[in-house]
PDB file of C-alpha atoms in Angstrom:
ATOM      1  CA  UNK A   1      67.543  -0.001 223.747  1.00 48.00           C
ATOM      2  CA  UNK A   2      71.091   0.767 224.416  1.00 48.00           C
ATOM      3  CA  UNK A   3      72.636   2.296 227.190  1.00 50.00           C
ATOM      4  CA  UNK A   4      71.314   5.773 227.817  1.00 45.00           C
ATOM      5  CA  UNK A   5      74.790   7.359 227.824  1.00 47.00           C
ATOM      6  CA  UNK A   6      75.487   6.343 224.126  1.00 46.00           C
ATOM      7  CA  UNK A   7      73.057   8.578 222.371  1.00 46.00           C
ATOM      8  CA  UNK A   8      72.945  11.996 224.133  1.00 45.00           C
ATOM      9  CA  UNK A   9      72.263  14.949 222.038  1.00 56.00           C
ATOM     10  CA  UNK A  10      71.488  18.603 222.493  1.00 67.00           C
ATOM     11  CA  UNK A  11      67.486  18.001 222.375  1.00 75.00           C
ATOM     12  CA  UNK A  12      67.508  14.902 224.365  1.00 84.00           C
ATOM     13  CA  UNK A  13      65.535  14.300 227.485  1.00 87.00           C
ATOM     14  CA  UNK A  14      68.278  12.033 229.073  1.00 86.00           C
ATOM     15  CA  UNK A  15      71.207  14.756 228.411  1.00 87.00           C
ATOM     16  CA  UNK A  16      68.857  17.478 229.948  1.00 90.00           C
ATOM     17  CA  UNK A  17      68.152  15.165 233.105  1.00 90.00           C
ATOM     18  CA  UNK A  18      72.012  14.631 233.333  1.00 90.00           C
ATOM     19  CA  UNK A  19      72.983  17.969 232.645  1.00 93.00           C
ATOM     20  CA  UNK A  20      70.414  19.062 235.815  1.00 95.00           C
ATOM     21  CA  UNK A  21      72.182  16.286 237.791  1.00 94.00           C
ATOM     22  CA  UNK A  22      75.624  17.515 237.365  1.00 95.00           C
ATOM     23  CA  UNK A  23      74.772  21.279 237.759  1.00 96.00           C
ATOM     24  CA  UNK A  24      73.049  20.266 241.099  1.00 96.00           C
ATOM     25  CA  UNK A  25      76.223  18.452 242.235  1.00 95.00           C
ATOM     26  CA  UNK A  26      78.212  21.437 241.234  1.00 95.00           C
ATOM     27  CA  UNK A  27      75.889  23.694 243.267  1.00 96.00           C
ATOM     28  CA  UNK A  28      76.205  21.139 246.137  1.00 95.00           C
ATOM     29  CA  UNK A  29      79.828  21.137 246.063  1.00 95.00           C
ATOM     30  CA  UNK A  30      80.354  24.531 245.902  1.00 95.00           C
ATOM     31  CA  UNK A  31      77.891  25.768 248.574  1.00 95.00           C
ATOM     32  CA  UNK A  32      79.690  24.515 251.862  1.00 94.00           C
ATOM     33  CA  UNK A  33      77.379  26.649 254.145  1.00 94.00           C
ATOM     34  CA  UNK A  34      73.918  26.489 252.793  1.00 94.00           C
ATOM     35  CA  UNK A  35      72.990  28.305 255.809  1.00 94.00           C
ATOM     36  CA  UNK A  36      74.006  31.568 254.340  1.00 94.00           C
ATOM     37  CA  UNK A  37      71.312  31.412 252.283  1.00 94.00           C
ATOM     38  CA  UNK A  38      68.853  31.386 254.818  1.00 93.00           C
ATOM     39  CA  UNK A  39      66.462  34.666 254.531  1.00 91.00           C
ATOM     40  CA  UNK A  40      67.735  35.682 251.204  1.00 90.00           C
ATOM     41  CA  UNK A  41      64.829  36.277 249.010  1.00 86.00           C
ATOM     42  CA  UNK A  42      64.958  35.516 245.055  1.00 76.00           C
ATOM     43  CA  UNK A  43      65.515  38.737 243.566  1.00 63.00           C
ATOM     44  CA  UNK A  44      64.306  37.595 239.943  1.00 54.00           C
ATOM     45  CA  UNK A  45      60.905  36.841 240.067  1.00 43.00           C
ATOM     46  CA  UNK A  46      60.506  35.793 236.308  1.00 46.00           C
ATOM     47  CA  UNK A  47      63.380  33.391 236.707  1.00 50.00           C
ATOM     48  CA  UNK A  48      62.607  32.008 240.104  1.00 52.00           C
ATOM     49  CA  UNK A  49      59.807  30.083 241.651  1.00 50.00           C
ATOM     50  CA  UNK A  50      60.998  31.173 244.995  1.00 46.00           C
ATOM     51  CA  UNK A  51      59.649  34.764 244.977  1.00 47.00           C
ATOM     52  CA  UNK A  52      56.447  33.554 243.717  1.00 52.00           C
ATOM     53  CA  UNK A  53      56.355  31.017 246.558  1.00 59.00           C
ATOM     54  CA  UNK A  54      57.678  33.121 249.308  1.00 73.00           C
ATOM     55  CA  UNK A  55      60.682  30.705 249.448  1.00 83.00           C
ATOM     56  CA  UNK A  56      64.002  31.944 250.358  1.00 90.00           C
ATOM     57  CA  UNK A  57      67.330  30.792 248.641  1.00 93.00           C
ATOM     58  CA  UNK A  58      67.828  28.385 251.409  1.00 94.00           C
ATOM     59  CA  UNK A  59      64.645  26.389 250.874  1.00 92.00           C
ATOM     60  CA  UNK A  60      65.133  26.413 246.886  1.00 93.00           C
ATOM     61  CA  UNK A  61      68.715  24.775 247.585  1.00 94.00           C
ATOM     62  CA  UNK A  62      66.929  21.956 249.266  1.00 94.00           C
ATOM     63  CA  UNK A  63      64.077  21.680 246.624  1.00 93.00           C
ATOM     64  CA  UNK A  64      66.653  21.635 243.791  1.00 95.00           C
ATOM     65  CA  UNK A  65      68.385  18.798 245.596  1.00 95.00           C
ATOM     66  CA  UNK A  66      65.309  16.669 246.099  1.00 93.00           C
ATOM     67  CA  UNK A  67      64.377  16.709 242.690  1.00 93.00           C
ATOM     68  CA  UNK A  68      67.940  15.976 241.749  1.00 94.00           C
ATOM     69  CA  UNK A  69      67.662  12.842 243.802  1.00 92.00           C
ATOM     70  CA  UNK A  70      64.198  12.033 241.982  1.00 90.00           C
ATOM     71  CA  UNK A  71      66.039  12.566 238.819  1.00 90.00           C
ATOM     72  CA  UNK A  72      68.782  10.303 239.553  1.00 87.00           C
ATOM     73  CA  UNK A  73      66.699   7.480 241.119  1.00 84.00           C
ATOM     74  CA  UNK A  74      64.352   7.835 238.099  1.00 78.00           C
ATOM     75  CA  UNK A  75      61.346   6.851 240.075  1.00 81.00           C
ATOM     76  CA  UNK A  76      57.990   8.226 239.844  1.00 81.00           C
ATOM     77  CA  UNK A  77      56.981   9.361 243.345  1.00 77.00           C
ATOM     78  CA  UNK A  78      53.642   7.949 244.513  1.00 70.00           C
ATOM     79  CA  UNK A  79      53.175  10.798 246.819  1.00 61.00           C
ATOM     80  CA  UNK A  80      50.037  12.787 245.789  1.00 58.00           C
ATOM     81  CA  UNK A  81      51.131  16.323 247.505  1.00 57.00           C
ATOM     82  CA  UNK A  82      52.745  17.487 244.841  1.00 55.00           C
ATOM     83  CA  UNK A  83      50.046  17.412 242.021  1.00 55.00           C
ATOM     84  CA  UNK A  84      48.722  20.619 240.598  1.00 57.00           C
ATOM     85  CA  UNK A  85      46.559  22.336 243.158  1.00 59.00           C
ATOM     86  CA  UNK A  86      43.854  23.832 240.775  1.00 60.00           C
ATOM     87  CA  UNK A  87      41.865  20.604 240.292  1.00 66.00           C
ATOM     88  CA  UNK A  88      39.442  21.942 237.788  1.00 65.00           C
ATOM     89  CA  UNK A  89      42.009  22.717 235.467  1.00 64.00           C
ATOM     90  CA  UNK A  90      43.713  19.369 236.106  1.00 67.00           C
ATOM     91  CA  UNK A  91      40.715  17.580 235.543  1.00 70.00           C
ATOM     92  CA  UNK A  92      40.019  19.391 232.015  1.00 68.00           C
ATOM     93  CA  UNK A  93      43.374  18.717 231.009  1.00 69.00           C
ATOM     94  CA  UNK A  94      43.335  14.774 231.777  1.00 69.00           C
ATOM     95  CA  UNK A  95      40.097  14.870 229.788  1.00 68.00           C
ATOM     96  CA  UNK A  96      41.403  16.409 226.836  1.00 66.00           C
ATOM     97  CA  UNK A  97      44.673  14.510 226.734  1.00 64.00           C
ATOM     98  CA  UNK A  98      43.091  11.203 227.476  1.00 65.00           C
ATOM     99  CA  UNK A  99      41.471  11.242 224.043  1.00 67.00           C
ATOM    100  CA  UNK A 100      44.538  11.712 222.411  1.00 78.00           C
ATOM    101  CA  UNK A 101      47.576   9.772 223.699  1.00 84.00           C
ATOM    102  CA  UNK A 102      49.998  11.228 221.059  1.00 86.00           C
ATOM    103  CA  UNK A 103      49.205  14.722 222.101  1.00 83.00           C
ATOM    104  CA  UNK A 104      49.478  13.546 225.616  1.00 83.00           C
ATOM    105  CA  UNK A 105      52.774  11.993 224.937  1.00 90.00           C
ATOM    106  CA  UNK A 106      54.344  14.999 223.283  1.00 89.00           C
ATOM    107  CA  UNK A 107      53.151  17.345 225.615  1.00 86.00           C
ATOM    108  CA  UNK A 108      54.728  15.764 228.767  1.00 88.00           C
ATOM    109  CA  UNK A 109      58.108  14.788 226.778  1.00 91.00           C
ATOM    110  CA  UNK A 110      58.501  18.727 225.775  1.00 89.00           C
ATOM    111  CA  UNK A 111      57.147  19.864 229.110  1.00 88.00           C
ATOM    112  CA  UNK A 112      59.833  17.623 231.075  1.00 91.00           C
ATOM    113  CA  UNK A 113      62.300  18.739 228.733  1.00 91.00           C
ATOM    114  CA  UNK A 114      61.597  22.410 229.245  1.00 89.00           C
ATOM    115  CA  UNK A 115      61.208  22.168 233.225  1.00 90.00           C
ATOM    116  CA  UNK A 116      64.595  20.417 233.716  1.00 93.00           C
ATOM    117  CA  UNK A 117      66.144  23.494 231.601  1.00 92.00           C
ATOM    118  CA  UNK A 118      64.421  25.902 233.969  1.00 91.00           C
ATOM    119  CA  UNK A 119      65.515  24.007 237.245  1.00 93.00           C
ATOM    120  CA  UNK A 120      69.067  23.768 235.740  1.00 94.00           C
ATOM    121  CA  UNK A 121      69.282  27.697 235.287  1.00 93.00           C
ATOM    122  CA  UNK A 122      67.829  28.159 238.781  1.00 92.00           C
ATOM    123  CA  UNK A 123      70.632  26.015 240.163  1.00 94.00           C
ATOM    124  CA  UNK A 124      73.043  27.778 238.319  1.00 94.00           C
ATOM    125  CA  UNK A 125      71.857  31.250 239.284  1.00 93.00           C
ATOM    126  CA  UNK A 126      71.796  30.127 243.148  1.00 92.00           C
ATOM    127  CA  UNK A 127      75.490  28.997 243.101  1.00 94.00           C
ATOM    128  CA  UNK A 128      76.376  32.285 241.716  1.00 93.00           C
ATOM    129  CA  UNK A 129      74.216  34.033 244.502  1.00 92.00           C
ATOM    130  CA  UNK A 130      75.912  32.185 246.841  1.00 94.00           C
ATOM    131  CA  UNK A 131      79.730  33.093 245.543  1.00 94.00           C
ATOM    132  CA  UNK A 132      78.306  36.779 245.359  1.00 91.00           C
ATOM    133  CA  UNK A 133      77.388  36.429 249.307  1.00 92.00           C
ATOM    134  CA  UNK A 134      80.889  34.946 250.325  1.00 92.00           C
ATOM    135  CA  UNK A 135      82.600  37.443 248.096  1.00 89.00           C
ATOM    136  CA  UNK A 136      84.025  35.436 245.289  1.00 86.00           C
ATOM    137  CA  UNK A 137      84.001  37.248 241.951  1.00 74.00           C
ATOM    138  CA  UNK A 138      82.976  34.994 238.891  1.00 67.00           C
TER     139      UNK A 138
ATOM    140  CA  UNK B   1      74.610   9.487 236.706  1.00 48.00           C
ATOM    141  CA  UNK B   2      75.438   5.933 235.938  1.00 48.00           C
ATOM    142  CA  UNK B   3      74.249   3.977 232.937  1.00 49.00           C
ATOM    143  CA  UNK B   4      70.348   3.894 232.976  1.00 45.00           C
ATOM    144  CA  UNK B   5      70.010   0.308 232.718  1.00 47.00           C
ATOM    145  CA  UNK B   6      71.416  -0.191 236.224  1.00 46.00           C
ATOM    146  CA  UNK B   7      68.565   1.193 238.129  1.00 46.00           C
ATOM    147  CA  UNK B   8      65.643   0.147 236.497  1.00 46.00           C
ATOM    148  CA  UNK B   9      62.435  -0.401 238.823  1.00 56.00           C
ATOM    149  CA  UNK B  10      58.750  -0.960 238.677  1.00 67.00           C
ATOM    150  CA  UNK B  11      57.998   2.758 239.019  1.00 75.00           C
ATOM    151  CA  UNK B  12      60.847   4.134 236.935  1.00 84.00           C
ATOM    152  CA  UNK B  13      60.333   6.171 233.825  1.00 87.00           C
ATOM    153  CA  UNK B  14      63.370   4.689 232.157  1.00 86.00           C
ATOM    154  CA  UNK B  15      61.856   1.297 232.483  1.00 87.00           C
ATOM    155  CA  UNK B  16      58.581   2.399 231.260  1.00 90.00           C
ATOM    156  CA  UNK B  17      60.051   3.921 228.339  1.00 90.00           C
ATOM    157  CA  UNK B  18      62.098   0.737 227.818  1.00 90.00           C
ATOM    158  CA  UNK B  19      59.137  -1.550 228.433  1.00 93.00           C
ATOM    159  CA  UNK B  20      57.143   0.482 225.493  1.00 95.00           C
ATOM    160  CA  UNK B  21      59.786  -0.031 223.102  1.00 94.00           C
ATOM    161  CA  UNK B  22      60.067  -3.789 223.612  1.00 94.00           C
ATOM    162  CA  UNK B  23      56.306  -4.021 223.343  1.00 96.00           C
ATOM    163  CA  UNK B  24      56.298  -2.010 219.930  1.00 96.00           C
ATOM    164  CA  UNK B  25      59.306  -3.913 218.621  1.00 95.00           C
ATOM    165  CA  UNK B  26      57.463  -7.089 219.487  1.00 95.00           C
ATOM    166  CA  UNK B  27      54.133  -5.782 217.637  1.00 96.00           C
ATOM    167  CA  UNK B  28      56.328  -5.005 214.777  1.00 95.00           C
ATOM    168  CA  UNK B  29      57.873  -8.694 214.710  1.00 95.00           C
ATOM    169  CA  UNK B  30      54.384 -10.077 215.033  1.00 95.00           C
ATOM    170  CA  UNK B  31      52.525  -8.081 212.309  1.00 95.00           C
ATOM    171  CA  UNK B  32      53.937  -9.306 209.218  1.00 94.00           C
ATOM    172  CA  UNK B  33      50.980  -7.878 207.079  1.00 94.00           C
ATOM    173  CA  UNK B  34      49.992  -4.423 208.640  1.00 94.00           C
ATOM    174  CA  UNK B  35      47.593  -3.777 205.475  1.00 94.00           C
ATOM    175  CA  UNK B  36      45.410  -6.342 207.082  1.00 94.00           C
ATOM    176  CA  UNK B  37      44.770  -3.788 209.836  1.00 94.00           C
ATOM    177  CA  UNK B  38      43.425  -1.147 207.376  1.00 93.00           C
ATOM    178  CA  UNK B  39      39.705   0.085 207.936  1.00 91.00           C
ATOM    179  CA  UNK B  40      39.654  -2.246 211.011  1.00 90.00           C
ATOM    180  CA  UNK B  41      37.810   0.440 213.807  1.00 86.00           C
ATOM    181  CA  UNK B  42      39.197   0.320 217.074  1.00 76.00           C
ATOM    182  CA  UNK B  43      36.606  -1.360 219.172  1.00 64.00           C
ATOM    183  CA  UNK B  44      37.273  -0.099 223.129  1.00 54.00           C
ATOM    184  CA  UNK B  45      36.967   3.564 222.832  1.00 43.00           C
ATOM    185  CA  UNK B  46      37.963   3.848 226.537  1.00 46.00           C
ATOM    186  CA  UNK B  47      41.345   2.402 225.953  1.00 50.00           C
ATOM    187  CA  UNK B  48      42.139   3.403 222.499  1.00 52.00           C
ATOM    188  CA  UNK B  49      42.366   6.859 220.915  1.00 50.00           C
ATOM    189  CA  UNK B  50      41.891   5.611 217.656  1.00 46.00           C
ATOM    190  CA  UNK B  51      38.083   5.177 217.973  1.00 47.00           C
ATOM    191  CA  UNK B  52      38.063   8.882 219.616  1.00 52.00           C
ATOM    192  CA  UNK B  53      40.136  10.156 216.541  1.00 59.00           C
ATOM    193  CA  UNK B  54      38.505   8.071 213.689  1.00 73.00           C
ATOM    194  CA  UNK B  55      41.939   6.415 213.313  1.00 83.00           C
ATOM    195  CA  UNK B  56      41.811   2.731 212.293  1.00 90.00           C
ATOM    196  CA  UNK B  57      44.259  -0.093 213.455  1.00 93.00           C
ATOM    197  CA  UNK B  58      46.327   0.499 210.614  1.00 94.00           C
ATOM    198  CA  UNK B  59      47.097   4.416 211.469  1.00 93.00           C
ATOM    199  CA  UNK B  60      47.124   3.490 215.060  1.00 93.00           C
ATOM    200  CA  UNK B  61      49.949   0.784 214.263  1.00 94.00           C
ATOM    201  CA  UNK B  62      52.287   3.510 212.534  1.00 94.00           C
ATOM    202  CA  UNK B  63      51.580   6.004 215.151  1.00 93.00           C
ATOM    203  CA  UNK B  64      52.755   3.775 217.723  1.00 95.00           C
ATOM    204  CA  UNK B  65      55.924   3.061 215.919  1.00 95.00           C
ATOM    205  CA  UNK B  66      56.814   6.509 215.338  1.00 93.00           C
ATOM    206  CA  UNK B  67      56.321   7.232 219.031  1.00 94.00           C
ATOM    207  CA  UNK B  68      58.689   4.355 219.856  1.00 94.00           C
ATOM    208  CA  UNK B  69      61.407   5.845 217.337  1.00 92.00           C
ATOM    209  CA  UNK B  70      60.817   9.169 219.527  1.00 90.00           C
ATOM    210  CA  UNK B  71      61.480   7.192 222.825  1.00 90.00           C
ATOM    211  CA  UNK B  72      64.389   5.275 221.339  1.00 87.00           C
ATOM    212  CA  UNK B  73      66.269   8.374 219.730  1.00 84.00           C
ATOM    213  CA  UNK B  74      65.412  10.297 223.472  1.00 78.00           C
ATOM    214  CA  UNK B  75      65.074  13.230 221.115  1.00 81.00           C
ATOM    215  CA  UNK B  76      62.342  16.193 221.900  1.00 81.00           C
ATOM    216  CA  UNK B  77      60.893  16.983 218.457  1.00 77.00           C
ATOM    217  CA  UNK B  78      60.687  20.749 217.444  1.00 70.00           C
ATOM    218  CA  UNK B  79      57.790  20.267 215.379  1.00 61.00           C
ATOM    219  CA  UNK B  80      54.717  22.040 217.034  1.00 58.00           C
ATOM    220  CA  UNK B  81      52.013  20.340 215.212  1.00 57.00           C
ATOM    221  CA  UNK B  82      52.005  17.950 218.043  1.00 55.00           C
ATOM    222  CA  UNK B  83      50.776  20.220 220.798  1.00 55.00           C
ATOM    223  CA  UNK B  84      47.498  20.321 222.641  1.00 57.00           C
ATOM    224  CA  UNK B  85      44.996  22.037 220.167  1.00 59.00           C
ATOM    225  CA  UNK B  86      43.104  23.799 223.070  1.00 60.00           C
ATOM    226  CA  UNK B  87      45.388  26.807 223.389  1.00 66.00           C
ATOM    227  CA  UNK B  88      43.511  28.599 225.926  1.00 65.00           C
ATOM    228  CA  UNK B  89      43.666  25.781 228.272  1.00 64.00           C
ATOM    229  CA  UNK B  90      47.583  24.989 227.564  1.00 67.00           C
ATOM    230  CA  UNK B  91      48.058  28.866 228.208  1.00 70.00           C
ATOM    231  CA  UNK B  92      46.363  28.566 231.807  1.00 68.00           C
ATOM    232  CA  UNK B  93      48.351  25.381 232.562  1.00 69.00           C
ATOM    233  CA  UNK B  94      51.656  26.849 231.210  1.00 69.00           C
ATOM    234  CA  UNK B  95      51.083  30.093 233.266  1.00 68.00           C
ATOM    235  CA  UNK B  96      50.014  27.935 236.664  1.00 66.00           C
ATOM    236  CA  UNK B  97      52.982  25.789 236.248  1.00 64.00           C
ATOM    237  CA  UNK B  98      55.574  28.244 235.433  1.00 65.00           C
ATOM    238  CA  UNK B  99      55.172  29.579 238.974  1.00 67.00           C
ATOM    239  CA  UNK B 100      56.004  26.279 240.674  1.00 78.00           C
ATOM    240  CA  UNK B 101      58.644  24.721 238.669  1.00 84.00           C
ATOM    241  CA  UNK B 102      58.452  21.879 241.393  1.00 86.00           C
ATOM    242  CA  UNK B 103      54.634  21.067 240.609  1.00 83.00           C
ATOM    243  CA  UNK B 104      55.560  21.428 236.820  1.00 83.00           C
ATOM    244  CA  UNK B 105      58.508  18.663 237.157  1.00 90.00           C
ATOM    245  CA  UNK B 106      56.240  16.044 239.111  1.00 89.00           C
ATOM    246  CA  UNK B 107      53.191  16.935 236.869  1.00 86.00           C
ATOM    247  CA  UNK B 108      55.459  16.160 233.324  1.00 88.00           C
ATOM    248  CA  UNK B 109      57.435  13.292 235.193  1.00 91.00           C
ATOM    249  CA  UNK B 110      54.023  11.451 236.253  1.00 89.00           C
ATOM    250  CA  UNK B 111      52.517  12.373 232.983  1.00 88.00           C
ATOM    251  CA  UNK B 112      54.998  10.779 230.704  1.00 91.00           C
ATOM    252  CA  UNK B 113      55.034   7.674 233.118  1.00 91.00           C
ATOM    253  CA  UNK B 114      51.266   7.374 232.760  1.00 89.00           C
ATOM    254  CA  UNK B 115      51.244   8.020 228.789  1.00 91.00           C
ATOM    255  CA  UNK B 116      54.011   5.163 228.256  1.00 93.00           C
ATOM    256  CA  UNK B 117      51.731   2.800 230.148  1.00 92.00           C
ATOM    257  CA  UNK B 118      48.757   3.571 227.974  1.00 91.00           C
ATOM    258  CA  UNK B 119      50.666   3.100 224.828  1.00 93.00           C
ATOM    259  CA  UNK B 120      52.236   0.019 225.994  1.00 94.00           C
ATOM    260  CA  UNK B 121      48.712  -1.319 226.746  1.00 93.00           C
ATOM    261  CA  UNK B 122      47.696   0.111 222.907  1.00 92.00           C
ATOM    262  CA  UNK B 123      50.310  -1.770 221.303  1.00 94.00           C
ATOM    263  CA  UNK B 124      49.878  -4.855 223.264  1.00 94.00           C
ATOM    264  CA  UNK B 125      45.905  -4.797 222.325  1.00 93.00           C
ATOM    265  CA  UNK B 126      46.423  -4.007 218.547  1.00 92.00           C
ATOM    266  CA  UNK B 127      49.127  -7.105 218.540  1.00 94.00           C
ATOM    267  CA  UNK B 128      46.295  -9.043 219.850  1.00 93.00           C
ATOM    268  CA  UNK B 129      43.783  -7.712 217.303  1.00 92.00           C
ATOM    269  CA  UNK B 130      45.966  -8.692 214.456  1.00 94.00           C
ATOM    270  CA  UNK B 131      46.364 -12.287 215.815  1.00 94.00           C
ATOM    271  CA  UNK B 132      42.803 -12.656 215.935  1.00 91.00           C
ATOM    272  CA  UNK B 133      42.207 -11.218 212.596  1.00 92.00           C
ATOM    273  CA  UNK B 134      44.733 -13.989 211.064  1.00 92.00           C
ATOM    274  CA  UNK B 135      42.966 -16.780 213.054  1.00 89.00           C
ATOM    275  CA  UNK B 136      45.593 -17.259 215.778  1.00 86.00           C
ATOM    276  CA  UNK B 137      44.234 -18.275 219.022  1.00 74.00           C
ATOM    277  CA  UNK B 138      46.499 -16.793 222.038  1.00 67.00           C
TER     278      UNK B 138
END
């Protein structure tokens, strides 16, 4: 396996991870006063988990940074606090997937690719919202 | 993001992908006559998807190679034939996860890491089985 950088592509998981990292780095450099995001609700429930979980944009900002750190380190955390809360559903899925490692592989590969796209969009929207708050037109 | 090679670690997804690729390459170099695996059932149902899906070791061998090619290219296939067949369960899971992108991220990161471990083990066992068939003690 060559260096990951050499075979990036539009549908590549590695590119999606790299793109996310870059967008969050840009968000971090742009948002000089993150505290301005405190108590600002997320407006678009469809696009942002913040509304669903009653998070404000400040919490959302930190969440995106924590995920960026995980992405950049490449390490899979041992912490179990992040697993799906619906244990029954989780169990059904595990049982189903364990019988078919191929389906399991494609399911998680696509899933990770898809979530990186959503998180990238969240970070871009959050950066846009901050610029709006401080009165900078994009 | 630096070159992936520079920060490999025991719990790293990138290392798990690299390890799988290397084990399948070894399997391919060892198995000079894959046709000897035809009609050989997988013995251990718990460890191998072949038994579950009535695949023989020959089909299993090709499956592991196809997945290795996907891993090495890093590309996420568009083909929908590999998605989970249980549509209802898939839908419940998607709905649950869409509301929480953080849980979605950790779920798929861990899932992909875990399946790479299982597939690596399958490839090692298949190589061992081939050596047994041709009469080479390990």
